[in-house]
mmCIF file of C-alpha atoms in Angstrom:
data_model
loop_
_atom_site.group_PDB
_atom_site.id
_atom_site.type_symbol
_atom_site.label_atom_id
_atom_site.label_comp_id
_atom_site.label_asym_id
_atom_site.label_seq_id
_atom_site.Cartn_x
_atom_site.Cartn_y
_atom_site.Cartn_z
ATOM 1 C CA MET A 1 -0.170 0.073 0.006
ATOM 2 C CA SER A 2 1.289 3.633 -0.639
ATOM 3 C CA SER A 3 2.098 6.101 2.149
ATOM 4 C CA THR A 4 0.166 9.097 0.293
ATOM 5 C CA PRO A 5 -1.951 10.812 2.620
ATOM 6 C CA HIS A 6 -5.736 10.542 1.978
ATOM 7 C CA ASP A 7 -8.269 12.815 0.866
ATOM 8 C CA PRO A 8 -10.135 14.183 4.136
ATOM 9 C CA PHE A 9 -13.278 14.703 1.773
ATOM 10 C CA TYR A 10 -12.954 11.026 0.413
ATOM 11 C CA SER A 11 -15.405 8.003 1.621
ATOM 12 C CA SER A 12 -14.841 4.923 0.390
ATOM 13 C CA PRO A 13 -17.362 3.429 -2.375
ATOM 14 C CA PHE A 14 -18.104 0.311 -0.434
ATOM 15 C CA GLY A 15 -18.759 2.084 2.842
ATOM 16 C CA PRO A 16 -22.364 3.427 3.627
ATOM 17 C CA PHE A 17 -21.433 6.981 2.340
ATOM 18 C CA TYR A 18 -19.473 5.725 -1.235
ATOM 19 C CA ARG A 19 -20.510 9.330 -2.730
ATOM 20 C CA ARG A 20 -18.256 12.396 -2.301
ATOM 21 C CA HIS A 21 -20.107 15.377 -1.938
ATOM 22 C CA THR A 22 -18.195 18.278 -3.108
ATOM 23 C CA PRO A 23 -18.692 21.058 -0.071
ATOM 24 C CA TYR A 24 -17.568 24.043 -2.216
ATOM 25 C CA MET A 25 -17.703 25.540 -5.813
ATOM 26 C CA VAL A 26 -14.612 24.665 -7.643
ATOM 27 C CA GLN A 27 -13.136 25.343 -10.992
ATOM 28 C CA PRO A 28 -14.267 22.714 -13.763
ATOM 29 C CA GLU A 29 -11.093 22.066 -14.242
ATOM 30 C CA TYR A 30 -10.228 20.841 -11.105
ATOM 31 C CA ARG A 31 -12.872 18.236 -11.091
ATOM 32 C CA ILE A 32 -10.639 16.843 -13.883
ATOM 33 C CA TYR A 33 -7.810 16.623 -11.318
ATOM 34 C CA GLU A 34 -10.050 14.939 -8.996
ATOM 35 C CA MET A 35 -11.304 12.551 -11.426
ATOM 36 C CA ASN A 36 -7.286 11.676 -12.072
ATOM 37 C CA LYS A 37 -6.593 11.252 -8.765
ATOM 38 C CA ARG A 38 -9.686 8.965 -8.198
ATOM 39 C CA LEU A 39 -8.928 6.882 -11.271
ATOM 40 C CA GLN A 40 -4.937 6.520 -9.436
ATOM 41 C CA SER A 41 -6.536 5.582 -5.957
ATOM 42 C CA ARG A 42 -8.558 2.734 -7.875
ATOM 43 C CA THR A 43 -6.011 -0.099 -6.962
ATOM 44 C CA GLU A 44 -5.661 0.897 -3.274
ATOM 45 C CA ASP A 45 -9.585 0.930 -2.769
ATOM 46 C CA LEU A 46 -10.215 -2.191 -4.382
ATOM 47 C CA TYR A 47 -7.611 -3.450 -2.003
ATOM 48 C CA MET A 48 -8.923 -2.203 1.344
ATOM 49 C CA ALA A 49 -12.251 -3.615 0.328
ATOM 50 C CA SER A 50 -11.016 -7.020 -0.871
ATOM 51 C CA GLU A 51 -8.917 -7.344 2.062
ATOM 52 C CA ASN A 52 -11.816 -6.755 4.871
ATOM 53 C CA GLN A 53 -14.225 -8.849 2.887
ATOM 54 C CA LEU A 54 -11.743 -11.733 2.299
ATOM 55 C CA CYS A 55 -11.129 -11.896 6.036
ATOM 56 C CA HIS A 56 -15.124 -12.093 6.369
ATOM 57 C CA ILE A 57 -15.491 -14.771 4.016
ATOM 58 C CA ILE A 58 -12.245 -17.195 5.224
ATOM 59 C CA GLY A 59 -14.241 -16.860 8.687
ATOM 60 C CA ASN A 60 -17.080 -18.301 7.828
ATOM 61 C CA TYR A 61 -15.700 -21.590 6.999
ATOM 62 C CA ASP A 62 -14.033 -24.052 9.261
ATOM 63 C CA ASP A 63 -10.574 -24.574 9.917
ATOM 64 C CA ASP A 64 -10.731 -28.209 8.718
ATOM 65 C CA ASP A 65 -8.885 -29.267 5.455
ATOM 66 C CA ASP A 66 -11.605 -29.809 3.098
ATOM 67 C CA ASP A 67 -11.187 -29.688 -0.402
ATOM 68 C CA ASP A 68 -14.878 -28.498 -0.961
ATOM 69 C CA ASP A 69 -14.075 -25.287 1.402
ATOM 70 C CA ASP A 70 -11.098 -24.470 -0.571
ATOM 71 C CA THR A 71 -13.136 -24.453 -4.075
ATOM 72 C CA LEU A 72 -15.858 -22.537 -2.271
ATOM 73 C CA ILE A 73 -13.550 -19.824 -0.826
ATOM 74 C CA LEU A 74 -11.800 -19.327 -4.414
ATOM 75 C CA ASP A 75 -15.150 -18.992 -6.331
ATOM 76 C CA SER A 76 -16.146 -16.435 -3.410
ATOM 77 C CA ILE A 77 -13.240 -14.765 -3.646
ATOM 78 C CA SER A 78 -13.515 -14.889 -7.479
ATOM 79 C CA LYS A 79 -17.249 -13.065 -7.206
ATOM 80 C CA LEU A 80 -15.973 -10.626 -4.739
ATOM 81 C CA ASN A 81 -13.211 -9.437 -7.100
ATOM 82 C CA ASN A 82 -16.085 -8.976 -10.082
ATOM 83 C CA ASP A 83 -18.377 -7.543 -7.711
ATOM 84 C CA SER A 84 -16.011 -5.000 -5.929
ATOM 85 C CA ASP A 85 -14.983 -3.850 -9.378
ATOM 86 C CA ASN A 86 -18.394 -3.194 -10.591
ATOM 87 C CA LEU A 87 -19.539 -1.387 -7.412
ATOM 88 C CA TRP A 88 -16.054 0.887 -7.764
ATOM 89 C CA TRP A 89 -16.977 2.093 -11.408
ATOM 90 C CA ASP A 90 -20.700 2.789 -10.638
ATOM 91 C CA ALA A 91 -19.217 4.672 -7.431
ATOM 92 C CA PHE A 92 -17.103 6.347 -9.750
ATOM 93 C CA ALA A 93 -19.693 7.463 -12.749
ATOM 94 C CA THR A 94 -21.872 8.383 -9.972
ATOM 95 C CA GLU A 95 -19.622 10.871 -8.346
ATOM 96 C CA PHE A 96 -18.380 12.949 -11.683
ATOM 97 C CA PHE A 97 -21.452 12.036 -13.943
ATOM 98 C CA GLU A 98 -24.913 13.386 -13.947
ATOM 99 C CA ASP A 99 -27.719 10.337 -14.235
ATOM 100 C CA ASP A 100 -28.531 11.687 -17.732
ATOM 101 C CA ALA A 101 -25.115 11.988 -19.027
ATOM 102 C CA THR A 102 -23.494 10.779 -22.518
ATOM 103 C CA LEU A 103 -20.330 9.946 -23.642
ATOM 104 C CA THR A 104 -19.448 10.523 -26.940
ATOM 105 C CA LEU A 105 -16.045 9.336 -29.221
ATOM 106 C CA SER A 106 -14.999 10.671 -32.418
ATOM 107 C CA PHE A 107 -11.914 9.432 -34.485
ATOM 108 C CA CYS A 108 -10.867 7.704 -38.101
ATOM 109 C CA LEU A 109 -9.944 4.243 -38.387
ATOM 110 C CA GLU A 110 -8.686 2.460 -41.513
ATOM 111 C CA ASP A 111 -12.366 2.058 -43.017
ATOM 112 C CA GLY A 112 -13.605 5.753 -42.053
ATOM 113 C CA PRO A 113 -14.599 8.037 -39.664
ATOM 114 C CA LYS A 114 -16.577 6.829 -36.343
ATOM 115 C CA ARG A 115 -18.577 8.416 -33.742
ATOM 116 C CA TYR A 116 -19.794 6.445 -30.725
ATOM 117 C CA THR A 117 -22.301 7.803 -28.088
ATOM 118 C CA ILE A 118 -23.093 6.027 -25.050
ATOM 119 C CA GLY A 119 -25.300 6.781 -22.230
ATOM 120 C CA ARG A 120 -25.093 6.973 -18.325
ATOM 121 C CA THR A 121 -25.740 3.225 -17.693
ATOM 122 C CA LEU A 122 -23.049 2.252 -19.947
ATOM 123 C CA ILE A 123 -20.229 4.703 -18.971
ATOM 124 C CA PRO A 124 -18.995 2.545 -16.057
ATOM 125 C CA ARG A 125 -18.197 -0.339 -18.405
ATOM 126 C CA TYR A 126 -16.774 2.161 -20.851
ATOM 127 C CA PHE A 127 -13.936 3.101 -18.273
ATOM 128 C CA SER A 128 -13.621 -0.526 -16.643
ATOM 129 C CA THR A 129 -12.755 -2.056 -20.632
ATOM 130 C CA VAL A 130 -9.910 0.655 -20.711
ATOM 131 C CA PHE A 131 -8.023 -1.269 -17.697
ATOM 132 C CA GLU A 132 -9.296 -4.762 -18.918
ATOM 133 C CA GLY A 133 -7.407 -4.046 -21.906
ATOM 134 C CA GLY A 134 -3.750 -4.058 -20.213
ATOM 135 C CA VAL A 135 -3.841 -0.237 -18.708
ATOM 136 C CA THR A 136 -2.411 0.219 -15.417
ATOM 137 C CA ASP A 137 -2.600 4.263 -15.181
ATOM 138 C CA LEU A 138 -5.210 6.305 -17.181
ATOM 139 C CA TYR A 139 -5.364 10.198 -16.646
ATOM 140 C CA TYR A 140 -6.104 13.534 -18.866
ATOM 141 C CA ILE A 141 -4.093 16.604 -19.347
ATOM 142 C CA LEU A 142 -6.022 19.883 -20.261
ATOM 143 C CA LYS A 143 -3.880 22.638 -21.848
ATOM 144 C CA HIS A 144 -5.184 26.043 -22.565
ATOM 145 C CA SER A 145 -8.705 25.129 -21.818
ATOM 146 C CA LYS A 146 -11.454 28.085 -22.259
ATOM 147 C CA GLU A 147 -14.563 27.974 -19.863
ATOM 148 C CA SER A 148 -18.159 29.456 -20.321
ATOM 149 C CA TYR A 149 -20.536 30.045 -18.123
ATOM 150 C CA HIS A 150 -24.557 29.710 -18.844
ATOM 151 C CA ASN A 151 -27.562 29.763 -16.876
ATOM 152 C CA SER A 152 -27.613 26.051 -15.277
ATOM 153 C CA SER A 153 -24.203 24.666 -16.754
ATOM 154 C CA ILE A 154 -20.640 25.537 -17.438
ATOM 155 C CA THR A 155 -18.724 24.266 -20.782
ATOM 156 C CA VAL A 156 -15.069 23.522 -21.013
ATOM 157 C CA ASP A 157 -13.581 23.471 -24.379
ATOM 158 C CA CYS A 158 -9.963 22.245 -24.400
ATOM 159 C CA ASP A 159 -8.509 21.895 -27.860
ATOM 160 C CA GLN A 160 -5.162 20.555 -26.016
ATOM 161 C CA CYS A 161 -5.963 17.540 -24.553
ATOM 162 C CA THR A 162 -4.143 14.741 -23.964
ATOM 163 C CA MET A 163 -5.079 11.029 -22.627
ATOM 164 C CA VAL A 164 -2.562 9.316 -21.597
ATOM 165 C CA THR A 165 -2.552 5.660 -20.831
ATOM 166 C CA GLN A 166 -0.031 3.360 -19.235
ATOM 167 C CA HIS A 167 0.122 -0.328 -20.535
ATOM 168 C CA GLY A 168 1.737 -3.244 -19.063
ATOM 169 C CA LYS A 169 0.608 -5.512 -21.491
ATOM 170 C CA PRO A 170 1.498 -6.871 -24.114
ATOM 171 C CA MET A 171 4.387 -4.686 -23.411
ATOM 172 C CA PHE A 172 5.633 -1.686 -21.456
ATOM 173 C CA THR A 173 4.177 1.125 -23.370
ATOM 174 C CA LYS A 174 2.810 4.419 -22.839
ATOM 175 C CA VAL A 175 0.319 6.018 -25.309
ATOM 176 C CA CYS A 176 -0.741 9.645 -25.564
ATOM 177 C CA THR A 177 -4.127 10.117 -27.201
ATOM 178 C CA GLU A 178 -4.575 13.751 -28.370
ATOM 179 C CA GLY A 179 -7.666 15.560 -29.447
ATOM 180 C CA ARG A 180 -10.157 17.991 -28.409
ATOM 181 C CA LEU A 181 -12.011 17.982 -25.551
ATOM 182 C CA ILE A 182 -15.815 19.330 -24.719
ATOM 183 C CA LEU A 183 -17.181 19.126 -21.282
ATOM 184 C CA GLU A 184 -20.686 20.494 -19.979
ATOM 185 C CA PHE A 185 -20.980 20.584 -16.188
ATOM 186 C CA THR A 186 -24.169 21.221 -14.315
ATOM 187 C CA PHE A 187 -23.683 24.432 -12.508
ATOM 188 C CA ASP A 188 -24.446 23.405 -8.896
ATOM 189 C CA ASP A 189 -22.470 22.200 -5.545
ATOM 190 C CA LEU A 190 -21.861 18.655 -7.089
ATOM 191 C CA MET A 191 -20.346 20.011 -10.335
ATOM 192 C CA ARG A 192 -20.840 16.570 -12.386
ATOM 193 C CA ILE A 193 -20.382 16.117 -16.234
ATOM 194 C CA LYS A 194 -23.371 16.135 -18.351
ATOM 195 C CA THR A 195 -21.981 15.713 -21.544
ATOM 196 C CA TRP A 196 -18.595 14.303 -22.623
ATOM 197 C CA HIS A 197 -17.173 14.784 -26.284
ATOM 198 C CA PHE A 198 -13.575 13.730 -27.031
ATOM 199 C CA THR A 199 -12.386 14.003 -30.697
ATOM 200 C CA ILE A 200 -9.204 12.038 -31.079
ATOM 201 C CA ARG A 201 -6.853 13.423 -33.385
ATOM 202 C CA GLN A 202 -3.710 11.546 -33.481
ATOM 203 C CA TYR A 203 -1.813 9.413 -31.099
ATOM 204 C CA ARG A 204 1.636 8.511 -30.134
ATOM 205 C CA GLU A 205 3.291 5.162 -28.604
ATOM 206 C CA LEU A 206 6.269 5.550 -26.924
ATOM 207 C CA VAL A 207 8.620 2.525 -25.892
ATOM 208 C CA PRO A 208 11.452 3.091 -23.147
ATOM 209 C CA ARG A 209 15.088 2.950 -24.624
ATOM 210 C CA SER A 210 16.028 0.621 -21.807
ATOM 211 C CA ILE A 211 13.941 -2.085 -23.654
ATOM 212 C CA LEU A 212 15.222 -1.656 -26.899
ATOM 213 C CA ALA A 213 18.375 -1.787 -25.631
ATOM 214 C CA MET A 214 18.052 -5.198 -23.722
ATOM 215 C CA HIS A 215 16.570 -6.648 -27.444
ATOM 216 C CA ALA A 216 18.821 -4.800 -29.925
ATOM 217 C CA GLN A 217 20.071 -7.932 -31.043
ATOM 218 C CA ASP A 218 16.536 -9.967 -31.399
ATOM 219 C CA PRO A 219 15.287 -9.083 -34.707
ATOM 220 C CA GLN A 220 11.771 -10.741 -34.179
ATOM 221 C CA VAL A 221 11.101 -8.753 -30.418
ATOM 222 C CA LEU A 222 12.253 -5.522 -32.018
ATOM 223 C CA ASP A 223 9.394 -6.636 -34.773
ATOM 224 C CA GLN A 224 7.202 -6.863 -32.185
ATOM 225 C CA LEU A 225 7.929 -3.706 -30.458
ATOM 226 C CA SER A 226 7.756 -1.791 -33.750
ATOM 227 C CA LYS A 227 3.855 -2.774 -33.847
ATOM 228 C CA ASN A 228 1.184 -0.933 -32.509
ATOM 229 C CA ILE A 229 -0.907 -2.061 -29.541
ATOM 230 C CA THR A 230 -3.640 0.628 -29.966
ATOM 231 C CA ARG A 231 -5.966 2.025 -32.491
ATOM 232 C CA MET A 232 -6.219 5.635 -32.325
ATOM 233 C CA GLY A 233 -5.253 5.070 -28.653
ATOM 234 C CA LEU A 234 -7.952 2.958 -27.899
ATOM 235 C CA THR A 235 -7.515 -0.860 -26.946
ATOM 236 C CA ASN A 236 -9.189 -3.693 -28.584
ATOM 237 C CA PHE A 237 -11.364 -4.229 -25.682
ATOM 238 C CA THR A 238 -12.790 -0.755 -25.872
ATOM 239 C CA LEU A 239 -13.025 -0.373 -29.481
ATOM 240 C CA ASN A 240 -15.302 -3.914 -29.078
ATOM 241 C CA TYR A 241 -17.314 -2.621 -26.415
ATOM 242 C CA LEU A 242 -18.144 0.511 -28.511
ATOM 243 C CA ARG A 243 -19.337 -1.598 -31.222
ATOM 244 C CA LEU A 244 -21.235 -3.522 -28.911
ATOM 245 C CA CYS A 245 -22.977 -0.399 -27.490
ATOM 246 C CA VAL A 246 -24.493 0.416 -30.742
ATOM 247 C CA ILE A 247 -26.548 -2.465 -29.964
ATOM 248 C CA LEU A 248 -26.766 -2.231 -26.240
ATOM 249 C CA GLU A 249 -27.976 1.361 -26.389
ATOM 250 C CA PRO A 250 -31.272 1.463 -28.132
ATOM 251 C CA MET A 251 -32.114 -1.871 -26.330
ATOM 252 C CA GLN A 252 -31.973 0.168 -22.837
ATOM 253 C CA GLU A 253 -35.580 0.285 -22.617
ATOM 254 C CA LEU A 254 -35.863 -3.217 -23.516
ATOM 255 C CA MET A 255 -33.453 -4.307 -20.835
ATOM 256 C CA SER A 256 -35.212 -1.537 -18.061
ATOM 257 C CA ARG A 257 -38.496 -3.249 -18.770
ATOM 258 C CA HIS A 258 -37.489 -6.673 -18.627
ATOM 259 C CA LYS A 259 -35.873 -5.725 -15.312
ATOM 260 C CA THR A 260 -39.037 -3.539 -13.581
ATOM 261 C CA TYR A 261 -42.022 -6.018 -14.843
ATOM 262 C CA ASN A 262 -40.312 -9.483 -15.347
ATOM 263 C CA LEU A 263 -41.302 -9.840 -18.663
ATOM 264 C CA SER A 264 -40.038 -11.919 -21.382
ATOM 265 C CA PRO A 265 -37.820 -10.410 -23.989
ATOM 266 C CA ARG A 266 -40.437 -11.180 -26.713
ATOM 267 C CA ASP A 267 -43.484 -9.406 -24.628
ATOM 268 C CA CYS A 268 -40.834 -6.773 -23.634
ATOM 269 C CA LEU A 269 -40.504 -6.064 -27.242
ATOM 270 C CA LYS A 270 -44.095 -6.396 -28.021
ATOM 271 C CA THR A 271 -45.106 -3.904 -25.388
ATOM 272 C CA CYS A 272 -42.377 -1.341 -26.530
ATOM 273 C CA LEU A 273 -43.212 -1.535 -30.222
ATOM 274 C CA PHE A 274 -47.202 -1.222 -29.425
ATOM 275 C CA GLN A 275 -46.654 1.801 -27.226
ATOM 276 C CA LYS A 276 -44.255 3.466 -30.150
ATOM 277 C CA TRP A 277 -47.458 2.370 -32.280
ATOM 278 C CA GLN A 278 -49.716 4.101 -30.321
ATOM 279 C CA ARG A 279 -47.827 7.356 -29.976
ATOM 280 C CA MET A 280 -47.510 7.701 -33.741
ATOM 281 C CA VAL A 281 -51.116 6.671 -34.781
ATOM 282 C CA ALA A 282 -52.731 9.017 -31.829
ATOM 283 C CA PRO A 283 -53.258 12.342 -33.047
ATOM 284 C CA PRO A 284 -51.713 15.211 -31.264
ATOM 285 C CA GLU A 285 -54.012 17.063 -28.831
ATOM 286 C CA PRO A 286 -55.522 20.445 -30.030
ATOM 287 C CA THR A 287 -54.157 22.924 -27.288
ATOM 288 C CA ARG A 288 -57.030 24.844 -26.283
ATOM 289 C CA GLN A 289 -56.591 28.826 -26.090
ATOM 290 C CA PRO A 290 -57.912 30.292 -22.933
ATOM 291 C CA THR A 291 -61.171 32.217 -23.530
ATOM 292 C CA THR A 292 -61.372 35.727 -22.445
ATOM 293 C CA LYS A 293 -64.556 37.376 -20.562
ATOM 294 C CA ARG A 294 -65.423 40.796 -21.740
ATOM 295 C CA ARG A 295 -66.890 43.004 -19.315
ATOM 296 C CA LYS A 296 -70.267 44.779 -20.923
ATOM 297 C CA ARG A 297 -70.190 48.604 -20.614
ATOM 298 C CA LYS A 298 -73.249 49.987 -19.076
ATOM 299 C CA ASN A 299 -75.626 52.955 -20.372
ATOM 300 C CA SER A 300 -74.543 56.283 -19.019
ATOM 301 C CA THR A 301 -77.897 57.607 -19.082
ATOM 302 C CA SER A 302 -80.871 56.984 -16.519
ATOM 303 C CA SER A 303 -83.113 56.898 -19.283
ATOM 304 C CA THR A 304 -81.984 53.649 -20.845
ATOM 305 C CA SER A 305 -80.988 52.078 -17.145
ATOM 306 C CA ASN A 306 -84.462 49.748 -17.183
ATOM 307 C CA SER A 307 -83.546 48.484 -20.516
ATOM 308 C CA SER A 308 -79.900 48.077 -19.656
ATOM 309 C CA ALA A 309 -81.471 45.953 -16.388
ATOM 310 C CA GLY A 310 -83.809 43.741 -18.533
ATOM 311 C CA ASN A 311 -81.094 43.026 -21.103
ATOM 312 C CA ASN A 312 -78.663 42.124 -18.194
ATOM 313 C CA ALA A 313 -81.339 39.765 -16.431
ATOM 314 C CA ASN A 314 -81.158 37.793 -19.640
ATOM 315 C CA SER A 315 -77.406 37.076 -19.226
ATOM 316 C CA THR A 316 -76.211 34.179 -17.018
ATOM 317 C CA GLY A 317 -74.518 36.518 -14.316
ATOM 318 C CA SER A 318 -77.538 38.449 -13.858
ATOM 319 C CA LYS A 319 -80.148 35.905 -13.644
ATOM 320 C CA LYS A 320 -77.888 34.671 -10.259
ATOM 321 C CA LYS A 321 -77.909 38.190 -8.919
ATOM 322 C CA THR A 322 -81.568 38.708 -9.848
ATOM 323 C CA THR A 323 -82.566 35.355 -8.328
ATOM 324 C CA ALA A 324 -80.763 36.370 -5.111
ATOM 325 C CA ALA A 325 -82.649 39.582 -4.891
ATOM 326 C CA ASN A 326 -86.016 37.918 -5.687
ATOM 327 C CA LEU A 327 -85.357 35.500 -2.582
ATOM 328 C CA SER A 328 -84.154 37.917 -0.580
ATOM 329 C CA LEU A 329 -87.300 40.081 -0.711
ATOM 330 C CA SER A 330 -89.742 37.325 -1.571
ATOM 331 C CA SER A 331 -90.546 36.877 1.925
ATOM 332 C CA GLN A 332 -91.268 40.398 2.096
ATOM 333 C CA GLY A 333 -93.818 39.989 -0.822
ATOM 334 C CA LEU A 334 -92.154 42.149 -2.966
ATOM 335 C CA GLY A 335 -90.593 41.394 -6.255
ATOM 336 C CA ALA A 336 -87.039 43.549 -6.962
ATOM 337 C CA ILE A 337 -85.833 44.985 -10.448
ATOM 338 C CA PRO A 338 -82.310 45.512 -10.326
ATOM 339 C CA ASN A 339 -81.636 49.190 -11.712
ATOM 340 C CA CYS A 340 -77.695 50.182 -12.000
ATOM 341 C CA SER A 341 -76.556 52.949 -13.554
ATOM 342 C CA LEU A 342 -73.033 54.722 -13.592
ATOM 343 C CA ASN A 343 -75.011 58.230 -12.576
ATOM 344 C CA PRO A 344 -75.448 58.480 -8.533
ATOM 345 C CA GLY A 345 -79.208 58.262 -7.186
ATOM 346 C CA ARG A 346 -80.610 60.557 -4.795
ATOM 347 C CA ASP A 347 -78.630 59.765 -2.002
ATOM 348 C CA GLY A 348 -75.239 59.272 -4.242
ATOM 349 C CA ASP A 349 -75.284 55.827 -4.477
ATOM 350 C CA LEU A 350 -74.671 54.331 -8.000
ATOM 351 C CA CYS A 351 -77.029 51.301 -7.963
ATOM 352 C CA HIS A 352 -80.983 51.271 -7.024
ATOM 353 C CA SER A 353 -83.490 48.900 -7.194
ATOM 354 C CA THR A 354 -87.421 49.366 -8.178
ATOM 355 C CA ALA A 355 -89.397 47.150 -5.755
ATOM 356 C CA VAL A 356 -93.350 46.173 -6.439
ATOM 357 C CA THR A 357 -95.980 45.955 -3.839
ATOM 358 C CA PRO A 358 -98.166 43.267 -3.997
ATOM 359 C CA SER A 359 -101.002 45.812 -4.978
ATOM 360 C CA GLY A 360 -98.738 46.714 -7.984
ATOM 361 C CA GLN A 361 -97.636 49.922 -7.009
ATOM 362 C CA PHE A 362 -93.781 50.757 -7.694
ATOM 363 C CA LYS A 363 -91.139 51.430 -4.599
ATOM 364 C CA GLU A 364 -87.950 52.655 -5.151
ATOM 365 C CA LYS A 365 -85.170 51.355 -3.137
ATOM 366 C CA HIS A 366 -81.739 52.922 -2.576
#
């Protein structure tokens, strides 16, 4: 184990709080520095987690020399390593990538230009395939990057980005992959990556002089050293995985439905196709425009007040007011006819009403 000091804000992905919460707003370029540190501490984290869980596994078996127990222990250790590795990469992606993040790689191979885009669920496996292809160290170097701030995001555009990978097999080689990296971060405390777009322009494979001097007299070894171990800086494991993602990415909906509803693959496909067909056939709902009510202007002359009151009585709103007035006066044996005008009445009121007595006489009320 290395004697490097631990990050005080770092929490192991195998503990109860595996996700690191950034306590303050930092520069976007510093987040790449943190990601490099996390990638370099991967081996140490896995070793600490495996050591603790390995003691627990061995303690569950008896001390008797039994071949069955030895086989079970070896199987448990193998499963433990795979589970620990998957958990670590999931925690890594959760710490540095948004839930709806996308990762895009663009480069040119012998058969033409290629462009691969993968979603958030496939990003952990992408970084895992880099190390499975023989890489022991991975980090990114950003030079002369430009930052632009928006309402809810921060964009980092680096035209001189270098992805450095250290290969331990098939031979000791340092690969420098150069290109343009465009990152979009969320403008919050976590500052996680929302979009990752790396366009590869060129790459260089560097072999130490000491290795060449050791095999200077062996033409076969020199011929093997002269061959490239990557294609545009990417291993065959990573390229095969990107080709597989072309098939896996559209199937995310099927796999999610199968995991949620426990349906067979055929039933999942039928359900997804039927729902898409319904969305295509169903006509879009018409947008309803809000109705605006216009207020009617009332007559300003007192001579036409009775006619306007009669017209308003025929409308829906005036019917309710008239009914309420009739009900209040019906107990007194009076029928009320509302008569409102813009001219004040005798006592300065704007509205007055005319009441009809049972005998047929008119009585004006204010």
